[in-house]
Structure formats: C-alpha cells, structure tokens
Short mmCIF file of C-alpha atoms and ligand atoms in Angstrom, two decimals:
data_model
loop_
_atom_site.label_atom_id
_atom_site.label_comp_id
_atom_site.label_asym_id
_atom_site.label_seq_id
_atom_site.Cartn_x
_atom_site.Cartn_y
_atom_site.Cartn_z
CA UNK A 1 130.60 78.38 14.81
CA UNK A 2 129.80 74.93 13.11
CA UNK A 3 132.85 73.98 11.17
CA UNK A 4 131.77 70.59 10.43
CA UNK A 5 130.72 69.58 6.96
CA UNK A 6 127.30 68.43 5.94
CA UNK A 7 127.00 64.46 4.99
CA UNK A 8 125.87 65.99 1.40
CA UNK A 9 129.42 67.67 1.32
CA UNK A 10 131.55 65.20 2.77
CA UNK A 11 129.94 62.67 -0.01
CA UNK A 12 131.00 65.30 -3.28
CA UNK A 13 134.19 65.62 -1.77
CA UNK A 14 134.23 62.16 -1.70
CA UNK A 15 133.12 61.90 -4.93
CA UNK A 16 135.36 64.50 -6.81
CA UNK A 17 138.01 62.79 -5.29
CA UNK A 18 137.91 59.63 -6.99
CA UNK A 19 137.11 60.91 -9.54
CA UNK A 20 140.35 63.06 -10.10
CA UNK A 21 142.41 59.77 -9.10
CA UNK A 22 140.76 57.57 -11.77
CA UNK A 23 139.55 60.11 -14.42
CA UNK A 24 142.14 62.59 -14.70
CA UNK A 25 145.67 62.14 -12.51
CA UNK A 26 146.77 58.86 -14.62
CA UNK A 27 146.96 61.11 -17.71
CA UNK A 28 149.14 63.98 -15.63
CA UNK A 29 152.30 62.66 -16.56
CA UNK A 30 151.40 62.26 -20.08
CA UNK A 31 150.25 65.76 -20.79
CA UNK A 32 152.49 67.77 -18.93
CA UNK A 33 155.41 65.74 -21.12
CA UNK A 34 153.75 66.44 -24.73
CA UNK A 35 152.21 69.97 -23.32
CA UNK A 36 148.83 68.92 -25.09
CA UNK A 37 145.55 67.20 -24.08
CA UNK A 38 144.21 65.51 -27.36
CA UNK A 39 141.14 66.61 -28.45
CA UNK A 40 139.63 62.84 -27.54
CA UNK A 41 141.05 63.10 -24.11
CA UNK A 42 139.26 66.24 -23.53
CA UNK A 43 136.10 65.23 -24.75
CA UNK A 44 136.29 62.28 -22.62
CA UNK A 45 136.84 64.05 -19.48
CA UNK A 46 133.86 66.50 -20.27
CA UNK A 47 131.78 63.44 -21.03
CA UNK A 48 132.31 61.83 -17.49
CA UNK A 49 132.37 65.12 -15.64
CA UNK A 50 128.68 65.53 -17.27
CA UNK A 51 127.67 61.86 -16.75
CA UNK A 52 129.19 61.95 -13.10
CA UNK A 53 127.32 65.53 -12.41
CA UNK A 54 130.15 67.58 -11.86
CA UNK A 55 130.09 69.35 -15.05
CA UNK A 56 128.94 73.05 -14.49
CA UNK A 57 129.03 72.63 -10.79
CA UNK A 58 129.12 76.29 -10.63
CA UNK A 59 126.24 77.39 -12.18
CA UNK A 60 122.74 77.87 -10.75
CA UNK A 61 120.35 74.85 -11.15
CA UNK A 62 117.85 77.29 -12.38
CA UNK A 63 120.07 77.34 -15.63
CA UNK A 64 120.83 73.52 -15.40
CA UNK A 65 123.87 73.95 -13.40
CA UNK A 66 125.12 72.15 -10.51
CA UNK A 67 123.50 74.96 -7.84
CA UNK A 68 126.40 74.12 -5.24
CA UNK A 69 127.27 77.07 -2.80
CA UNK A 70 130.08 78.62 -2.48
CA UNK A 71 131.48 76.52 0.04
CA UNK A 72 130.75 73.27 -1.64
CA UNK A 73 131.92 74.99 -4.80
CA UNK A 74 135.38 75.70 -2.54
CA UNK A 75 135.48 72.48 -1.61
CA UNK A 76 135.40 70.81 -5.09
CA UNK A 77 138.09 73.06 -6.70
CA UNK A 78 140.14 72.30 -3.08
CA UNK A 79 139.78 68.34 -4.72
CA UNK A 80 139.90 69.17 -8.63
CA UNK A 81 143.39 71.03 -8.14
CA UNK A 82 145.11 67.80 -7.37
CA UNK A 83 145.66 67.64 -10.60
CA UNK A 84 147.44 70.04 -13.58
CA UNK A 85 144.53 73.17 -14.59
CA UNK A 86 145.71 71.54 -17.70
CA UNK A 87 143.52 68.68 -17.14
CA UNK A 88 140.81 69.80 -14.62
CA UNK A 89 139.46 72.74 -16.71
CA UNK A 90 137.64 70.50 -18.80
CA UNK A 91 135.38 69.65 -15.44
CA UNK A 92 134.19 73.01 -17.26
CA UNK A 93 133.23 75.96 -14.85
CA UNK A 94 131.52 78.47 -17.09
CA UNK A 95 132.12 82.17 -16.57
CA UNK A 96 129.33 82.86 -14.47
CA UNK A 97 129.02 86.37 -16.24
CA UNK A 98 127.03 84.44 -18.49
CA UNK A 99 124.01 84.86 -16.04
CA UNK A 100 123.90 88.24 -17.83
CA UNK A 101 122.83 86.69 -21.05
CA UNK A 102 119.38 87.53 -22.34
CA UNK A 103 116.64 86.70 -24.71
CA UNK A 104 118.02 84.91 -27.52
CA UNK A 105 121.63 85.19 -25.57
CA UNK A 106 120.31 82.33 -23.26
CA UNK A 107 120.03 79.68 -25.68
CA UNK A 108 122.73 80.74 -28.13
CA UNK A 109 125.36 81.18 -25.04
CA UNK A 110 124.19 80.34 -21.65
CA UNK A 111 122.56 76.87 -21.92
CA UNK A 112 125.07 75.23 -24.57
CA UNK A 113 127.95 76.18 -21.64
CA UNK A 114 126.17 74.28 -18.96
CA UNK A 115 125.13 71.32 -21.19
CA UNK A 116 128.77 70.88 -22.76
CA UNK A 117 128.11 71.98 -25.81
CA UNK A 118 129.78 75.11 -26.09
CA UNK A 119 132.55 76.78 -23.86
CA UNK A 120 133.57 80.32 -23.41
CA UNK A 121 136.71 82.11 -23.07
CA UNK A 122 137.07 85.26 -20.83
CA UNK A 123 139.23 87.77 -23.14
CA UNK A 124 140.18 91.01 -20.85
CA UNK A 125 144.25 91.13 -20.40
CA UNK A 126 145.96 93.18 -23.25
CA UNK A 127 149.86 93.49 -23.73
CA UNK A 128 149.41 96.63 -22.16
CA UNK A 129 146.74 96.43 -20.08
CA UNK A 130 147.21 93.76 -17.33
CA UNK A 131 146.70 95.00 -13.38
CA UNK A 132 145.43 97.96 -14.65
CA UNK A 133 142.43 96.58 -16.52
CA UNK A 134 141.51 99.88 -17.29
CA UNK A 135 144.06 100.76 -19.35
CA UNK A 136 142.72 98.44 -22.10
CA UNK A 137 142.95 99.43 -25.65
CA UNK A 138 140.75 97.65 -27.44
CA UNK A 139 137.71 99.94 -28.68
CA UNK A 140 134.08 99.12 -30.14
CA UNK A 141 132.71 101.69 -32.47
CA UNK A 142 129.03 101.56 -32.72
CA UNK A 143 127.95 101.46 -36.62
CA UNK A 144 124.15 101.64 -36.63
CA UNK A 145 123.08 98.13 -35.42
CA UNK A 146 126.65 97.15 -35.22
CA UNK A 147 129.70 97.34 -32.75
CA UNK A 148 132.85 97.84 -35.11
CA UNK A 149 135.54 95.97 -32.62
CA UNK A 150 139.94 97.23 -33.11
CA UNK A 151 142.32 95.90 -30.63
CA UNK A 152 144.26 93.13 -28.79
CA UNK A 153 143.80 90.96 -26.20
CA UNK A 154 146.77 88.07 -24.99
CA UNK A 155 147.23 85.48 -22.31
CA UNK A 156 143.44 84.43 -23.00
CA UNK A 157 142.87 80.60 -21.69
CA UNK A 158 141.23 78.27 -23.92
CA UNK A 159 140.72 80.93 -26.86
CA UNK A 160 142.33 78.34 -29.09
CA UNK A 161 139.07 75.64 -28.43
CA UNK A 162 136.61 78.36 -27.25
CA UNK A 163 133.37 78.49 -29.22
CA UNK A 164 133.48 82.30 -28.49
CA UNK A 165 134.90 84.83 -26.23
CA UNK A 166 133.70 87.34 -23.60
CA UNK A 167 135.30 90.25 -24.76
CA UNK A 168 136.10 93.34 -22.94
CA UNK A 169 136.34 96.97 -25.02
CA UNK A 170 136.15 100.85 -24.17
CA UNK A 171 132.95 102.16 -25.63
CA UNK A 172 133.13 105.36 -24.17
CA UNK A 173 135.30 107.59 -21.73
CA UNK A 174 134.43 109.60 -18.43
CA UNK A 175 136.18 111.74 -15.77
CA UNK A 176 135.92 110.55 -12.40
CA UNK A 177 137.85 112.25 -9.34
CA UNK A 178 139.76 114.37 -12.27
CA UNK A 179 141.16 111.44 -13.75
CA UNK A 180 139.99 109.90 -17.05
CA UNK A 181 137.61 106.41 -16.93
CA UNK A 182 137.31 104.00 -19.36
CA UNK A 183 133.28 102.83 -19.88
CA UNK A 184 133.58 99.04 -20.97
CA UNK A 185 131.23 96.60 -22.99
CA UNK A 186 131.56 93.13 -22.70
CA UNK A 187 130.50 91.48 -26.26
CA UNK A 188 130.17 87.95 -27.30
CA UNK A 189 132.48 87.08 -29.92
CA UNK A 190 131.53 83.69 -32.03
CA UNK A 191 134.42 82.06 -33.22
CA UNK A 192 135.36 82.65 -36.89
CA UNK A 193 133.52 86.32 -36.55
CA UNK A 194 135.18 87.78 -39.38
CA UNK A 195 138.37 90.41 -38.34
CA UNK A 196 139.00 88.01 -35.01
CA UNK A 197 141.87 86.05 -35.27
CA UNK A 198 143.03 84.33 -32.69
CA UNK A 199 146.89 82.69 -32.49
CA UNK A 200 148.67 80.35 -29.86
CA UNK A 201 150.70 82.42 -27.53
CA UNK A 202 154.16 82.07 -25.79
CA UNK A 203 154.76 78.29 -24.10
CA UNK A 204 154.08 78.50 -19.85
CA UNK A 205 156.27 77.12 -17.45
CA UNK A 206 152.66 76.29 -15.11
CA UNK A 207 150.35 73.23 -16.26
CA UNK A 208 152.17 72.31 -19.63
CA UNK A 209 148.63 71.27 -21.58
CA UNK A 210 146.77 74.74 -20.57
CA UNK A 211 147.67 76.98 -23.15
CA UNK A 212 147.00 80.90 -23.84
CA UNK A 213 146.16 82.57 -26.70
CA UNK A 214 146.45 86.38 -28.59
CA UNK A 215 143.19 87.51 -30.22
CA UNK A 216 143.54 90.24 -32.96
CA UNK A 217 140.41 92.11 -33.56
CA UNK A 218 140.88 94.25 -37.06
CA UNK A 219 137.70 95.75 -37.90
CA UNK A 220 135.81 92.93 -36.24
CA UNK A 221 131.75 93.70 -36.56
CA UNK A 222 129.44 92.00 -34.05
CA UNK A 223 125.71 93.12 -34.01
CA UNK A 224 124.28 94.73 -30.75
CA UNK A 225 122.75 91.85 -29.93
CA UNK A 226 125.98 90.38 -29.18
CA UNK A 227 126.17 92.70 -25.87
CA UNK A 228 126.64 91.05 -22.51
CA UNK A 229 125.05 92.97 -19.95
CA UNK A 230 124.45 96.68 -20.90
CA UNK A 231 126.68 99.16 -23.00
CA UNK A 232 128.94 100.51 -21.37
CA UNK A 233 128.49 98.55 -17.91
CA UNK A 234 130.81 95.39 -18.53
CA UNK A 235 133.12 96.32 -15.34
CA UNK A 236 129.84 95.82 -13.21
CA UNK A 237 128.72 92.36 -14.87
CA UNK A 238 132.84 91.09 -15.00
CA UNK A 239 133.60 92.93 -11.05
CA UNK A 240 130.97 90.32 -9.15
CA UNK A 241 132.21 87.33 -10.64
CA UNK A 242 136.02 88.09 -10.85
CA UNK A 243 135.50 88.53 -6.99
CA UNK A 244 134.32 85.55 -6.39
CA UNK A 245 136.74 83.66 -8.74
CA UNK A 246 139.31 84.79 -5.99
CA UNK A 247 138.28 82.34 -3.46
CA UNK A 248 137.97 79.91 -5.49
CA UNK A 249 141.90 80.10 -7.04
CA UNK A 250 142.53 80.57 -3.29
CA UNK A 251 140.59 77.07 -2.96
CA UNK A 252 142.94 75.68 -6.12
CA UNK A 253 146.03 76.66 -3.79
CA UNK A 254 145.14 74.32 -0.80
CA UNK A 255 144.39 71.39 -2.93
CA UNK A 256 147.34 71.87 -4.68
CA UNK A 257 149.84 72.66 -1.39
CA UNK A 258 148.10 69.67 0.36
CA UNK A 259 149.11 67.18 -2.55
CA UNK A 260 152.91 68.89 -2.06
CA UNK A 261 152.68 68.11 1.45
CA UNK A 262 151.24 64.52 0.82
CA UNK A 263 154.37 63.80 -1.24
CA UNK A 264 156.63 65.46 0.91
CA UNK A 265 155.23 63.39 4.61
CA UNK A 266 155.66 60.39 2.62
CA UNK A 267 159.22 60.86 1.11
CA UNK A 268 160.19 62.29 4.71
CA UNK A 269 159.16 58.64 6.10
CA UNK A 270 160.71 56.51 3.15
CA UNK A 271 163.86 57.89 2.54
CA UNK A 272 167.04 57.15 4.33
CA UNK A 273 170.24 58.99 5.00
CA UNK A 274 172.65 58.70 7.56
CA UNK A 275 171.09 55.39 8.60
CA UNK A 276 167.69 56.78 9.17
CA UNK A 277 164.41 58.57 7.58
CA UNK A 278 165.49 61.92 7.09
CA UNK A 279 161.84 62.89 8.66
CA UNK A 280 163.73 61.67 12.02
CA UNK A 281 165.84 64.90 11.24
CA UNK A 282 164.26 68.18 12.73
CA UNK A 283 165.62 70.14 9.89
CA UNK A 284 163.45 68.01 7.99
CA UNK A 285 160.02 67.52 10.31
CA UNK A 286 159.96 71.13 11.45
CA UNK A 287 159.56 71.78 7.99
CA UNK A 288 156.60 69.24 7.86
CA UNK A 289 155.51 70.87 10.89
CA UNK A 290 155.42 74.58 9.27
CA UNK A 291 153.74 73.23 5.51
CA UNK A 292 150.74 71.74 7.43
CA UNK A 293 150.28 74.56 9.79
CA UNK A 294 149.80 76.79 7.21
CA UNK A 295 147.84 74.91 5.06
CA UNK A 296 145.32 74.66 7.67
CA UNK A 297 145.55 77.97 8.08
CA UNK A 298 144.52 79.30 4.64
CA UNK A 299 142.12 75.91 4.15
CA UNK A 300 140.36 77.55 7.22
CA UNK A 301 140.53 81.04 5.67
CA UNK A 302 139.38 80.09 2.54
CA UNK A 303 136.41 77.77 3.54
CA UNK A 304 135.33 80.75 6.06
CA UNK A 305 136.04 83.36 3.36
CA UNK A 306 133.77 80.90 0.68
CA UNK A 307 130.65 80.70 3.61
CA UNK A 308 130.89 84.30 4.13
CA UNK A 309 130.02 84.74 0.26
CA UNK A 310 127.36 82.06 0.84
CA UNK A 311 126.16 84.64 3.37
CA UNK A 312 126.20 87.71 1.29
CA UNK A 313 128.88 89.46 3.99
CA UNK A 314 131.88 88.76 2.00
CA UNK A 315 134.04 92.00 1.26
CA UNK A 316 135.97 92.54 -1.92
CA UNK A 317 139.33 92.54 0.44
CA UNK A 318 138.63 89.55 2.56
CA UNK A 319 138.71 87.56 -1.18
CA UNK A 320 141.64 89.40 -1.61
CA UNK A 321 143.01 88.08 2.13
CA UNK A 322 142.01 84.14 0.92
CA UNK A 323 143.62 84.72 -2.53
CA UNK A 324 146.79 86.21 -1.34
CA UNK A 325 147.26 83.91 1.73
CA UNK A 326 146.94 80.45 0.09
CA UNK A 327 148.68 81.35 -3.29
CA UNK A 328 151.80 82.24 -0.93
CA UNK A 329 151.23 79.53 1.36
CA UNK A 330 151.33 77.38 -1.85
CA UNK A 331 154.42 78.64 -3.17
CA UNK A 332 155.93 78.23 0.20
CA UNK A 333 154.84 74.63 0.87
CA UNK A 334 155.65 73.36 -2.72
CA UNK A 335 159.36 74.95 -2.55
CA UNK A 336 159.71 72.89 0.52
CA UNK A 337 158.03 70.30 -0.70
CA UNK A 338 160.98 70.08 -3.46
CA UNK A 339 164.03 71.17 -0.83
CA UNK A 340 162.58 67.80 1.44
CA UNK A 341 162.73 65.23 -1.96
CA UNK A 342 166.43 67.10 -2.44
CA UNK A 343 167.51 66.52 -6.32
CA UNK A 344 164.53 63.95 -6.84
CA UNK A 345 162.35 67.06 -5.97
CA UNK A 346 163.64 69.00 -9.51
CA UNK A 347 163.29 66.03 -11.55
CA UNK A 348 160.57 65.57 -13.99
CA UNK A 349 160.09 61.73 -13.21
CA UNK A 350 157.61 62.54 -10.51
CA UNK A 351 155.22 65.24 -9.73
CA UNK A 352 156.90 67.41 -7.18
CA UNK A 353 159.07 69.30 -10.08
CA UNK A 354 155.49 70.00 -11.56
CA UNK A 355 153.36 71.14 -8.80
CA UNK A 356 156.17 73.34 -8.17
CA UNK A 357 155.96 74.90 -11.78
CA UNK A 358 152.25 74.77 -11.57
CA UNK A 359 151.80 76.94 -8.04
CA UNK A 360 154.17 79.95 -9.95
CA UNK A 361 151.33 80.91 -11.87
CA UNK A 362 149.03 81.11 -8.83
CA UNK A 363 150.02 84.39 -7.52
CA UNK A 364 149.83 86.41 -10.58
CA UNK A 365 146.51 85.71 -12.25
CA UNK A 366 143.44 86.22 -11.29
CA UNK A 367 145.41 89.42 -9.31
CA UNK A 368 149.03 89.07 -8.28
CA UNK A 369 149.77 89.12 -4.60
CA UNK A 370 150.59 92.93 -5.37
CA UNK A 371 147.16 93.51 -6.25
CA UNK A 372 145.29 92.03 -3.91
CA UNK A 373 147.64 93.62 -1.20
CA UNK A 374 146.53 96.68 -2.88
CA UNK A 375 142.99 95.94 -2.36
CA UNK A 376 142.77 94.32 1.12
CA UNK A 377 145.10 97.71 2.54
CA UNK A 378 142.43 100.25 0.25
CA UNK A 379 139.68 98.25 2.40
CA UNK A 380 141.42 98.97 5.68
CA UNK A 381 142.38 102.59 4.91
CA UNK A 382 139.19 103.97 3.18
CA UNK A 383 137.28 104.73 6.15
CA UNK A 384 140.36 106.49 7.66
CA UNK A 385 141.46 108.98 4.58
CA UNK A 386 139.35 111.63 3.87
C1 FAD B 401 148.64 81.40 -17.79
C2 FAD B 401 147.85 82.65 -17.76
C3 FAD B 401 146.48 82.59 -18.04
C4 FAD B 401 145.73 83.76 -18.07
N1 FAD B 401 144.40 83.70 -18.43
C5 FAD B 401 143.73 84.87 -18.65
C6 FAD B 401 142.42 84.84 -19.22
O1 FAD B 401 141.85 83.79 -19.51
N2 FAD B 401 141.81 86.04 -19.46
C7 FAD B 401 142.39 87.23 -19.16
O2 FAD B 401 141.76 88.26 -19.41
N3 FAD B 401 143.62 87.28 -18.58
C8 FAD B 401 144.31 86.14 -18.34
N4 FAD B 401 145.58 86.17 -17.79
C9 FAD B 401 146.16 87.45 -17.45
C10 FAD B 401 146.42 87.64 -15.95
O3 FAD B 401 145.22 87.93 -15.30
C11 FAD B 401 147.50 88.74 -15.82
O4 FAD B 401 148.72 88.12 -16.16
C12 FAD B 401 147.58 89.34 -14.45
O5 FAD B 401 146.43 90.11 -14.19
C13 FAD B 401 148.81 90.24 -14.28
O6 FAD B 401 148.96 91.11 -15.36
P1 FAD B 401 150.39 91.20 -16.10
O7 FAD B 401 150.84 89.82 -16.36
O8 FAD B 401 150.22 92.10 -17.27
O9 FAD B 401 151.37 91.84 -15.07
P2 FAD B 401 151.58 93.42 -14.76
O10 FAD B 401 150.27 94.04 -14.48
O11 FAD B 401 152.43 94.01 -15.81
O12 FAD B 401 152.40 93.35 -13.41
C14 FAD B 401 153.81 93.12 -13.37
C15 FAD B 401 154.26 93.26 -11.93
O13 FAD B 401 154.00 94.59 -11.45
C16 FAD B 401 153.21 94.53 -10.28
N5 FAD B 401 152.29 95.65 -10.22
C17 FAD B 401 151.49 96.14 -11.20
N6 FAD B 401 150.79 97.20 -10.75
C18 FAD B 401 151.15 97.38 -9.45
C19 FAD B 401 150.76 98.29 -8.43
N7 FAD B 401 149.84 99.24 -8.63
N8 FAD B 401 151.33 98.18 -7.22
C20 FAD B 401 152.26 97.21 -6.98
N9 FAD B 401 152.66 96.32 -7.90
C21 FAD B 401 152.10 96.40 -9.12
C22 FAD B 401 152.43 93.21 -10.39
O14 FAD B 401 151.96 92.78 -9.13
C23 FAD B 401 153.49 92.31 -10.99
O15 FAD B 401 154.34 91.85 -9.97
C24 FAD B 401 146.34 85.01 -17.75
C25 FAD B 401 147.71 85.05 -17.44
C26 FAD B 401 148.46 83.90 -17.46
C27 FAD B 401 149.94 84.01 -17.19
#
C-alpha cells in the first residue's frame, strides 16, 4: 500500500490551509459571539473560495466543478474544518444529488450551484421523522401537470439563504417484507414558491453562525418539471450521496480533533503549575499520548475509507465505520482537550470552549453514532441471518 500523498495533493492541502488561516479563522471569534455571518462576509468568502478554485471542489469538472476525488475531497474538508461549519460552508459544496438534474434542470439548478450563483438546501428531517427517514410526513399530490406539496420539514441548514430546496415527500406507498414503504420524490422548491414558508428555527449550541430552519409547505404547487430524479425514486438519487457525505463529516472530525490537540500540545508546554509545565505531568502527557493516537487512527481510517470510494469498493458500513470512529474520537479528544486547558478550557475567550460545542453536533447528523452502529452490525450480520 502507497500511503504517501501525491505532490498535486500535498500542494491543495497546502493551499486550503492558508487559506482557512487568512480567509476565514480571523473572523471565528467574531461570528461565533454575534451567532451571524453578515451577508457581506459571506459573499466575500464565496468570492475568494471561487477566485482561489476551491469553490465547488466537489463537483465533477464535467459540470464546472472542482473534479477532486474522494480522497483529495477528504483531505480538503480534513483542512476546511479548522474552522466553525459556520464559516466554512460558504467554501460551498453543492449537494451532489444535483447530478440528477436534467434538461432545463441543468441550467436553472445545477450550473448556478457550481458557479456561485445559486445554493441549495437539502430539506429531508421532519419533527417526526429523523433516523427513521421513512417515516416522513410530508406528501405530494399529483394535480395534472402539478405536484400539490402538504407537510413539514425542520433542522434544514441554510434554508434561510437557500435559493431553493431539495425536498423530500411520499408520493406513493408499498409493502415490502409485510411492512408498509414509503415511495419518495425529491422536488426542487424555488424560494418564494407560493404555500412554502420557511422560518428560523431553535438557536444551536454547535457553530453559533450556522443556523437551521422549519419549512411549512401548505398547499405548495410545483410543476413536474420540478422533479429531481424520477417519481417516486428520490431514496435512490439522496442514498448514493448521503453515503458518501459520511466520510466526508468523518473527514470534518479529524480536522477538527487535530486543531483540539494543537491547542492542547501547546498549552501542555506553556503552562506552569507546581513549578513546571503541567505536560511534564503524566496525568497530563498520557493524555496527549491517547488524543494523537487516535487521531491517527481514524485520519488513517478515513483517508483509506475515502480511496476505497475512489475505487468503487467502498461498502455502505465501512462509511458508517469512518463516520462513527472519528465523530467519537472527536468528542473524546476535544473533552480532553478542555480537561488539559482546566477552567481556561470552558471559557469563551479562546477556541477550545468552541470546538468543544462544535464536535457535539458531529455524532448526530448526518446519522448518529446509533445509526451508523446500526448499519455497520446489519453489514456484518446479513450474510449470517437467514
Ligand atoms: C444542526 C443540525 C443541522 C441539520 N441539518 C439538516 C439538513 O440540512 N437537512 C436535513 O434533512 N436534516 C438535517 N439535520 C437533521 C439530522 O440529520 C437529524 O438530527 C439526525 O438524523 C437525527 O435525527 P433526530 O435529531 O430526529 O434524532 P432521533 O432520530 O429522534 O434520535 C434520537 C436518539 O434516538 C436514537 N435512535 C433513533 N433510532 C434508533 C434505533 N433504531 N436504534 C438505536 N438508537 C436509535 C438516536 O441515535 C438518538 O440518540 C440537522 C440536524 C441538526 C441538529
């Protein structure tokens, strides 16, 4: 096995590096206290991400994206998530379901998102309807050319500045293994569709700035046209994507834990008690010792995990392994992180007290830790249960 990087990669991460430290962490501070990113501050960030070519980074170059593989792709959201999500999102990654669009869809949709001109939301999650994704509510009616949209979504990112929404709804119902299925659309919703509304939702304790929204859908019409993918096929065009968006949060995780543990080396070194650095302390360094072993660990795991997509061998439960092993590792490291800066580590006058609010969120969404111990142990058992 070759695990060292190309030139190419070592040059973006290079690259996407500085660029975090001079475009986006000296604003950190700033938005996690006000909980906002001005609407100049984010245009600005999406207007160097585009003129520094980072902008869409996800997205094939056939479509005017970035083309990066998955493991390049890994390794920029490994540098990007040294900062807040509050900040970073606006190095926009489009929902790659897009690549469904057609015809007119392409131009209206697709393009605009990879240029900067447009951005998406991705509007699945209902109040009642979170793990189990199937359980959603929300129903589209089809009305001659028309799909006649009822329902709820919440905790949808960005909804607030989206130029439209991906949304998910039941369009029709089937039994499989004696239980009833949900068939789901996924439609694209234009902002200011008549019958969507779409209000701020409840404050987060993760990356103050990044804020979620509840879309109401009250007799909301969109024409057919407005289809992503086929009727009644939206779990196969959201599945492939959501997968992959796994390693990639799993990818967040070690950039984040490795800033922790940055911190954490350096405080261990500087600060004093009892006459010496309190890194001299085992209680301290063996603690050191433990956060950088297990970074490496789910780095490794998550790099190998992003080539094996590259390679087309990657299973739905070894995403699930990367996901689930760095978002813990992450909550472990930055809880240390805060025990090694003692009270300092709580305080909001550096950043330890926020990467430590900001890693909570990483091991329920995109699938909590229950979930994706759910899917990794399905993987393992399926061939076994008859
Ligand atoms: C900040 C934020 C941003 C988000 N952005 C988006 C977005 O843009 N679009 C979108 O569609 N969604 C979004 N989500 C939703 C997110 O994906 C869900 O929060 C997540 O899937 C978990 O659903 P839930 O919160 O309803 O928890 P629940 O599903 O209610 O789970 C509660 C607890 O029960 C456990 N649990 C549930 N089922 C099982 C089971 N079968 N076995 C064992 N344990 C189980 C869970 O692991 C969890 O610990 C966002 C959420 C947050 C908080």
């Amino acid at each position: 096995m070759n695990f060292q990087l190309t030139q190419e990669q070592e040059m973006l991460v290079e690259a996407v590096r500085s660029f975090v430290t001079r475009e986006l962490l000296p604003h950190e501070e700033e938005v996690d206290r006000a909980d906002a990113v001005s609407p100049e501050l984010a245009a600005q960030i999406r207007g160097k991400a585009i003129a520094a070519g980072f902008y869409a980074f996800n997205m094939p170059e056939e479509v005017g994206g970035g083309g990066l593989d998955y493991l390049s792709q890994a390794l920029v959201e490994r540098e990007l998530s040294r900062v807040s999500w509050a900040l970073h999102v606006f190095v926009a990654r489009p929902s790659k379901i897009l690549m469904a669009c057609k015809d007119r869809q392409i131009d209206d949709y697709l393009i605009p998102c990879v240029q900067g001109e447009k951005t998406d939301c991705f509007a699945l999650t209902e109040p009642g309807a979170g793990s189990d994704a199937n359980a959603i509510k929300t129903r589209a009616v089809r009305e001659g050319d028309d799909f006649v949209i009822n329902g709820s979504k919440h905790f949808i990112s960005h909804a607030g500045h989206a130029d439209f929404a991906i949304v998910f709804a039941v369009t029709d119902t089937y039994e499989h293994n004696g239980r009833k299925r949900n068939a789901v659309t996924a439609f694209l919703v234009d902002r200011g569709t008549p019958g969507m509304t779409v209000r701020r939702g409840p404050k987060c304790v993760s990356n103050r700035g990044y804020h979620t929204y509840e879309l109401f859908f009250d007799d909301c019409r969109v024409p057919a046209s407005k289809v992503l993918g086929e009727v009644d096929k939206g779990w196969e065009v959201a599945n492939a994507w959501l997968t992959a968006g796994r390693v990639m949060v799993a990818a967040n995780c070690v950039g984040q834990a490795q800033r922790a543990m940055d911190l954490a080396l350096q405080w261990a070194a500087d600060r004093k008690q009892f006459g010496q650095a309190i890194g001299s302390y085992q209680g301290v360094s063996f603690k050191l010792a433990d956060m950088a072993t297990q970074i490496r660990a789910a780095e490794l795991l998550t790099l190998h995990t992003a080539w094996k997509m590259d390679q087309g061998s990657m299973s739905d439960g070894e995403a699930g392994m990367a996901k689930l092993f760095a978002s813990e590792v992450l909550g472990k490291v930055a809880d240390e992180a805060v025990q090694i800066f003692g009270g300092m580590g709580l305080m909001d006058e550096g950043p330890v007290e926020r990467i430590w609010r900001n890693a909570r969120i990483e091991r329920i969404w995109e699938g909590t830790s229950e979930i994706q111990r759910h899917i990794i142990s399905r993987e393992l058992l399926r061939p076994l249960l008859r």
